[in-house]
CSV table of C-alpha atoms in Angstrom, one decimal:
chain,number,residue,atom,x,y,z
P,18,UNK,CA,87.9,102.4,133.3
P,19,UNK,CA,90.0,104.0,130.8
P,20,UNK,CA,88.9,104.9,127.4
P,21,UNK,CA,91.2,103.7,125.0
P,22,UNK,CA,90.3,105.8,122.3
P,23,UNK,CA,91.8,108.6,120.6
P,24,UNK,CA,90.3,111.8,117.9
P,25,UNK,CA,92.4,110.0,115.3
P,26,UNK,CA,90.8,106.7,115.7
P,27,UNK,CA,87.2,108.1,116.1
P,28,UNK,CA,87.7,109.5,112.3
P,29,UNK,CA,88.9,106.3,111.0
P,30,UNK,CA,85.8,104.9,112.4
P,31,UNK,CA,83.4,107.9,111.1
P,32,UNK,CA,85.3,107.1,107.7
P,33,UNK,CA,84.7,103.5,107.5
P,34,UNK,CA,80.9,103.7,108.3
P,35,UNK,CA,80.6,107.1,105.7
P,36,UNK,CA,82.7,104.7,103.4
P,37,UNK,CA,80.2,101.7,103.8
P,38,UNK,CA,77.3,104.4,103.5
P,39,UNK,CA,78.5,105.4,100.2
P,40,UNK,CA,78.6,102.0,98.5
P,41,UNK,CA,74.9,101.2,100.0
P,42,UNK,CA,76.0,98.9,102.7
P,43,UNK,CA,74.7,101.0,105.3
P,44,UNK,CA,70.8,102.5,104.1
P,45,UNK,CA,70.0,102.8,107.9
P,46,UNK,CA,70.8,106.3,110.5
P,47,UNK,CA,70.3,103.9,113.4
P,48,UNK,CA,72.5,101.4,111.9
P,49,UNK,CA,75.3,104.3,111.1
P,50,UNK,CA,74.9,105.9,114.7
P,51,UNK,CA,75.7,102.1,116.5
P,52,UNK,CA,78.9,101.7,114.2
P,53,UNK,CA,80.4,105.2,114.9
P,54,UNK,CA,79.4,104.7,118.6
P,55,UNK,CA,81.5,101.7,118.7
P,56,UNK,CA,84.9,102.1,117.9
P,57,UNK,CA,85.9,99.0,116.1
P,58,UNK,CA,89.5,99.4,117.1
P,59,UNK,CA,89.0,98.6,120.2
P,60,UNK,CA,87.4,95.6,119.0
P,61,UNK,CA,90.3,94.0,117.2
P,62,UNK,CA,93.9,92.9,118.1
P,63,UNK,CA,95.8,95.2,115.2
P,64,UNK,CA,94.5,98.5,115.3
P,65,UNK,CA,96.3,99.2,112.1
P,66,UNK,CA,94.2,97.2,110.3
P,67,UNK,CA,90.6,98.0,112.2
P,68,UNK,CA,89.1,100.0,109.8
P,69,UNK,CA,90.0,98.1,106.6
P,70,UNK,CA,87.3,96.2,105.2
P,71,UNK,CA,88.2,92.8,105.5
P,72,UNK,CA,88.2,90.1,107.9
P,73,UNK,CA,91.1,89.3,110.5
P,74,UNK,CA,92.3,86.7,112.8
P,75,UNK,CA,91.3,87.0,116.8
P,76,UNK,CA,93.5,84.1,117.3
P,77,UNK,CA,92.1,80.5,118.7
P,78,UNK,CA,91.1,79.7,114.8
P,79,UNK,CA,88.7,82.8,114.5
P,80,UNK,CA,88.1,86.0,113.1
P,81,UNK,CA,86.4,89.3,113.4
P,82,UNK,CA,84.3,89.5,109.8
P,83,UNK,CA,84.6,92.7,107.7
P,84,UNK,CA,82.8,95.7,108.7
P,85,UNK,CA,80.8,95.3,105.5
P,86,UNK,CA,79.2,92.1,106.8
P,87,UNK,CA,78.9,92.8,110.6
P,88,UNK,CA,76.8,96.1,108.6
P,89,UNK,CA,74.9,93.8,106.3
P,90,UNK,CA,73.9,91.8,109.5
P,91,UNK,CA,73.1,95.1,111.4
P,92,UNK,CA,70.7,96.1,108.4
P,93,UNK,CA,68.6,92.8,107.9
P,94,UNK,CA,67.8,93.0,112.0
P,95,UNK,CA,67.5,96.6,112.3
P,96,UNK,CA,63.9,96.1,112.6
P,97,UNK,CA,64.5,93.6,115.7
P,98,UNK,CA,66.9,95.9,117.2
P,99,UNK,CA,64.6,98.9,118.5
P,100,UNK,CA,64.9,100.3,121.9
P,101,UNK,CA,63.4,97.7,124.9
P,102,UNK,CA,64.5,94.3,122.2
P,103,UNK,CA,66.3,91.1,123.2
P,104,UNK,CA,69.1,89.9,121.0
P,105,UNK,CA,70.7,86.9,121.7
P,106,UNK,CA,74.8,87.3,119.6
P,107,UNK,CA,76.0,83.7,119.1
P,108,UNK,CA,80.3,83.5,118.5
P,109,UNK,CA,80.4,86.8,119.9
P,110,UNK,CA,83.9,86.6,119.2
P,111,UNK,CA,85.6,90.2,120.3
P,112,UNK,CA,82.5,91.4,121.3
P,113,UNK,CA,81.9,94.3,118.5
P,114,UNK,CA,78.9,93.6,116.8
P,115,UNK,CA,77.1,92.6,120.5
P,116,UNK,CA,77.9,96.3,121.6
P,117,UNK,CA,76.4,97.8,118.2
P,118,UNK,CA,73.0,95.4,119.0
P,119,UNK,CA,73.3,96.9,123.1
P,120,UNK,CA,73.5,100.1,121.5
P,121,UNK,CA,70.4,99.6,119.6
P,122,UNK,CA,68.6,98.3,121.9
P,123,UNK,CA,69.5,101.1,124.6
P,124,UNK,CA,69.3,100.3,128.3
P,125,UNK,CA,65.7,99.2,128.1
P,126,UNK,CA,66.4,95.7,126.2
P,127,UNK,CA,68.5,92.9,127.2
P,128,UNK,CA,71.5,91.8,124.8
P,129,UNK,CA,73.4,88.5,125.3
P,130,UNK,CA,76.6,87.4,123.5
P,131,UNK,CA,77.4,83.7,123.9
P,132,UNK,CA,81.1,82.4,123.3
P,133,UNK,CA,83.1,78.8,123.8
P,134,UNK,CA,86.5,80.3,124.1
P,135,UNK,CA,86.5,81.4,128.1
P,136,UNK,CA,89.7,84.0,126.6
P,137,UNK,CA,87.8,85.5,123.9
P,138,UNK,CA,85.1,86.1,126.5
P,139,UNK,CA,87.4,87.8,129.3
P,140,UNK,CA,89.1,90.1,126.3
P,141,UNK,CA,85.7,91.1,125.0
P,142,UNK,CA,84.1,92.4,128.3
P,143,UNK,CA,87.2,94.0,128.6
P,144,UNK,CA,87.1,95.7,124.9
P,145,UNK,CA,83.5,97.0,125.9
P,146,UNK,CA,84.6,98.4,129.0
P,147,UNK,CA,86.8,100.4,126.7
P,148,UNK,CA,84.6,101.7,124.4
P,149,UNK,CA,82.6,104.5,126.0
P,150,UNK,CA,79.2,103.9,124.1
P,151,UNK,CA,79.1,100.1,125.5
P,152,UNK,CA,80.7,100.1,129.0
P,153,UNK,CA,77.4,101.6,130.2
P,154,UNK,CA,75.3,98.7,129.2
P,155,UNK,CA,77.4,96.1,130.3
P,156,UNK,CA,77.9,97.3,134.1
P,157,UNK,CA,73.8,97.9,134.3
P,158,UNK,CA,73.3,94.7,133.2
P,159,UNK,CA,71.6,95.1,130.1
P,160,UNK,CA,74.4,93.9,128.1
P,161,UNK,CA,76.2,90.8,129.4
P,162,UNK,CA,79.0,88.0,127.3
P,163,UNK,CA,78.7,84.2,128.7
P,164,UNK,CA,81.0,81.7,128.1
P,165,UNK,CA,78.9,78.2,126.4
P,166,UNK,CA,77.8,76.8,123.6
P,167,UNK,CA,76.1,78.8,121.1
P,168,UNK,CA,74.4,76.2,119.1
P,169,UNK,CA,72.4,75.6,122.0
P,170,UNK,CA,71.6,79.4,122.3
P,171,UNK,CA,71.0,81.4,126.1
P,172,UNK,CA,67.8,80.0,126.9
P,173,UNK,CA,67.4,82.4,130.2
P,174,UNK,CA,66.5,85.2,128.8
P,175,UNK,CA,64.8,83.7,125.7
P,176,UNK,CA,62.1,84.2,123.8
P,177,UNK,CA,64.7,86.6,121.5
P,178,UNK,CA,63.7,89.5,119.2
P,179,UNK,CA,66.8,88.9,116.9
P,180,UNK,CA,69.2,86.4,116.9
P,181,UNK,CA,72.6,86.8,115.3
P,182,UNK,CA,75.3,83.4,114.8
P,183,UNK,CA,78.7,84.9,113.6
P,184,UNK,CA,79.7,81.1,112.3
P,185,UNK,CA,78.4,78.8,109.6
P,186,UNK,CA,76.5,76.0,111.2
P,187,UNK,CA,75.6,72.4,108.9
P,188,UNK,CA,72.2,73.2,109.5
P,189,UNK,CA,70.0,75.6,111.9
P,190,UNK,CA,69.8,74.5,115.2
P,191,UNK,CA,66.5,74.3,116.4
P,192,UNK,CA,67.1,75.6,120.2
P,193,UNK,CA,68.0,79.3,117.9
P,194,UNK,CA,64.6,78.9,116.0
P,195,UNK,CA,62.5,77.5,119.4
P,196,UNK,CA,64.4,80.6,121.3
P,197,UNK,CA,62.9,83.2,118.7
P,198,UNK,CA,60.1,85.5,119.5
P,199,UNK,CA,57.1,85.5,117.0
P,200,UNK,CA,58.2,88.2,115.2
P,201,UNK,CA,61.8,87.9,115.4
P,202,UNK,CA,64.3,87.6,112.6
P,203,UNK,CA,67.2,85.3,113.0
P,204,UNK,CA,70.7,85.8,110.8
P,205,UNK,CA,73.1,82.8,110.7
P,206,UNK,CA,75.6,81.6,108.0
P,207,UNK,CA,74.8,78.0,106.7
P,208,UNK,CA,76.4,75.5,105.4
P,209,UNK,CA,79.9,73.7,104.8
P,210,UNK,CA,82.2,74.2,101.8
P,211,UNK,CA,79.6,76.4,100.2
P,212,UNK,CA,77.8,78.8,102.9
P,213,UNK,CA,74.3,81.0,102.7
P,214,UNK,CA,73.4,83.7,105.3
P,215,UNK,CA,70.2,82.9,105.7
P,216,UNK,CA,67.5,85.0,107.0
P,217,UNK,CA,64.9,83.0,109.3
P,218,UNK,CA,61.5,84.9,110.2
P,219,UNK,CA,59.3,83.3,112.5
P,220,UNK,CA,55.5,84.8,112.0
P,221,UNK,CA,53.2,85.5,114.7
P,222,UNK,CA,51.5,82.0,114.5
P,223,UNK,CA,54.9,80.3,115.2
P,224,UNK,CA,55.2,79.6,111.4
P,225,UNK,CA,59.0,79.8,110.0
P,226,UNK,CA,60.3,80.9,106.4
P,227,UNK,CA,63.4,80.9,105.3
P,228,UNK,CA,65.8,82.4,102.4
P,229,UNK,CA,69.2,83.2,101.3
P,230,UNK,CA,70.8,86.8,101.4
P,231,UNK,CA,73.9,86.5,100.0
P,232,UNK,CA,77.1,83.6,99.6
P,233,UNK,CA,79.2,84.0,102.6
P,234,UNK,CA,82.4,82.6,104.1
P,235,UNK,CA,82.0,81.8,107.9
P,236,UNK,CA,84.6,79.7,110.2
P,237,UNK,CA,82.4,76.7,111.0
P,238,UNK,CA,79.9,76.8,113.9
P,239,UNK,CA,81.2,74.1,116.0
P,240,UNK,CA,82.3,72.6,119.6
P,241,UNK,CA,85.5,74.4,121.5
P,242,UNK,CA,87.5,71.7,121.1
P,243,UNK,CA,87.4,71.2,117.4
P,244,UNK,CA,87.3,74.6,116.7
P,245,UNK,CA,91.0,75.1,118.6
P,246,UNK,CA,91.9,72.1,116.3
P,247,UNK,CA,90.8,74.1,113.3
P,248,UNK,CA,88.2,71.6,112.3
């Protein structure tokens, strides 16, 4: 497979990640090395506009988040993202942030991304069969994108170390929290007009606790059809 990259776009990327470094996004080498592995121009429709920090359509009533918050996300599970982990990506969208998590995780652990939009599915496999850090992964096996719905997580390969949902749901579905490991962490924007990402840690007694990181603006976490509506 061709590797659509180019020396120019590799420094943009170095630049964005030493930019998000500098302002305290990123605190984390491990977190760093994923986001210059993965190119995030590969990752988005207008390469122009890859490495700005902000968010940007994918079409279908979606859109990639900024770098900032796909590397706030990467920080709060870094701990759930060491070599040999499962991570289960709901709304994997264009398929960025799952390659940073397969990256993490390295060809010993398992990554899933889970997506309702059969077109955003086919265009991310083929974005990580572009990007040279990721293409690895997902022909081994170790990374893999299905098409279904998210809310209801990828029970196959559950219990998950970390759990990532890249929409705002009404509430936390409860298959995410029954399909966490004790010890995982889950991420996942809540709420409607007003969102939360909230931070779910399930202890090794099964126990749960819960509490908010930051106010966030998610597209809603909802079924295919009223999400190409734009409900």
């Amino acid at each position: 497979m061709k590797q659509f990259w180019s020396p120019n776009s590799i420094s943009k990327n170095k630049a964005m990640v030493e930019n998000l470094q500098s302002h305290g996004v990123i605190t984390s080498d491990e977190v760093a090395k994923a986001m210059e592995a993965v190119d995030r121009g590969l990752f988005v429709p207008d390469r122009s506009y890859a490495y700005v920090d902000s968010p940007l359509s994918i079409g279908y009533n979606v859109t990639i988040s900024a770098p900032h918050m796909h590397a706030m996300c990467l920080q709060l599970l870094e701990n759930n993202l060491k070599p040999g982990m499962r991570v289960l990506d709901v709304g994997s969208g264009t398929g960025y942030l799952t390659a940073c998590f397969a990256v993490m995780v390295g060809s010993e652990g398992r990554v899933i991304g889970v997506e309702h939009i059969p077109e955003l599915v086919a265009s991310s496999i083929k974005n990580i069969e572009a990007s040279a850090a990721a293409s690895p992964l997902l022909k081994q096996g170790s990374l893999a994108i299905h098409v279904g719905d998210g809310r209801k997580g990828w029970a196959e390969f559950a219990p998950y170390d970390a759990i990532h949902v890249g929409a705002a749901a009404p509430e936390i579905p409860e298959a995410l929290i029954d399909q966490l490991k004790p010890g995982g962490r889950l991420v996942i924007p809540v709420g409607n007009l007003f969102q939360d990402l909230q931070v779910v840690d399930k202890s090794s007694d099964g126990s749960v606790s819960i509490r908010s990181e930051t106010s966030v603006r998610y597209v809603p976490l909802t079924s295919r059809e009223a999400q190409l509506r734009g409900e």
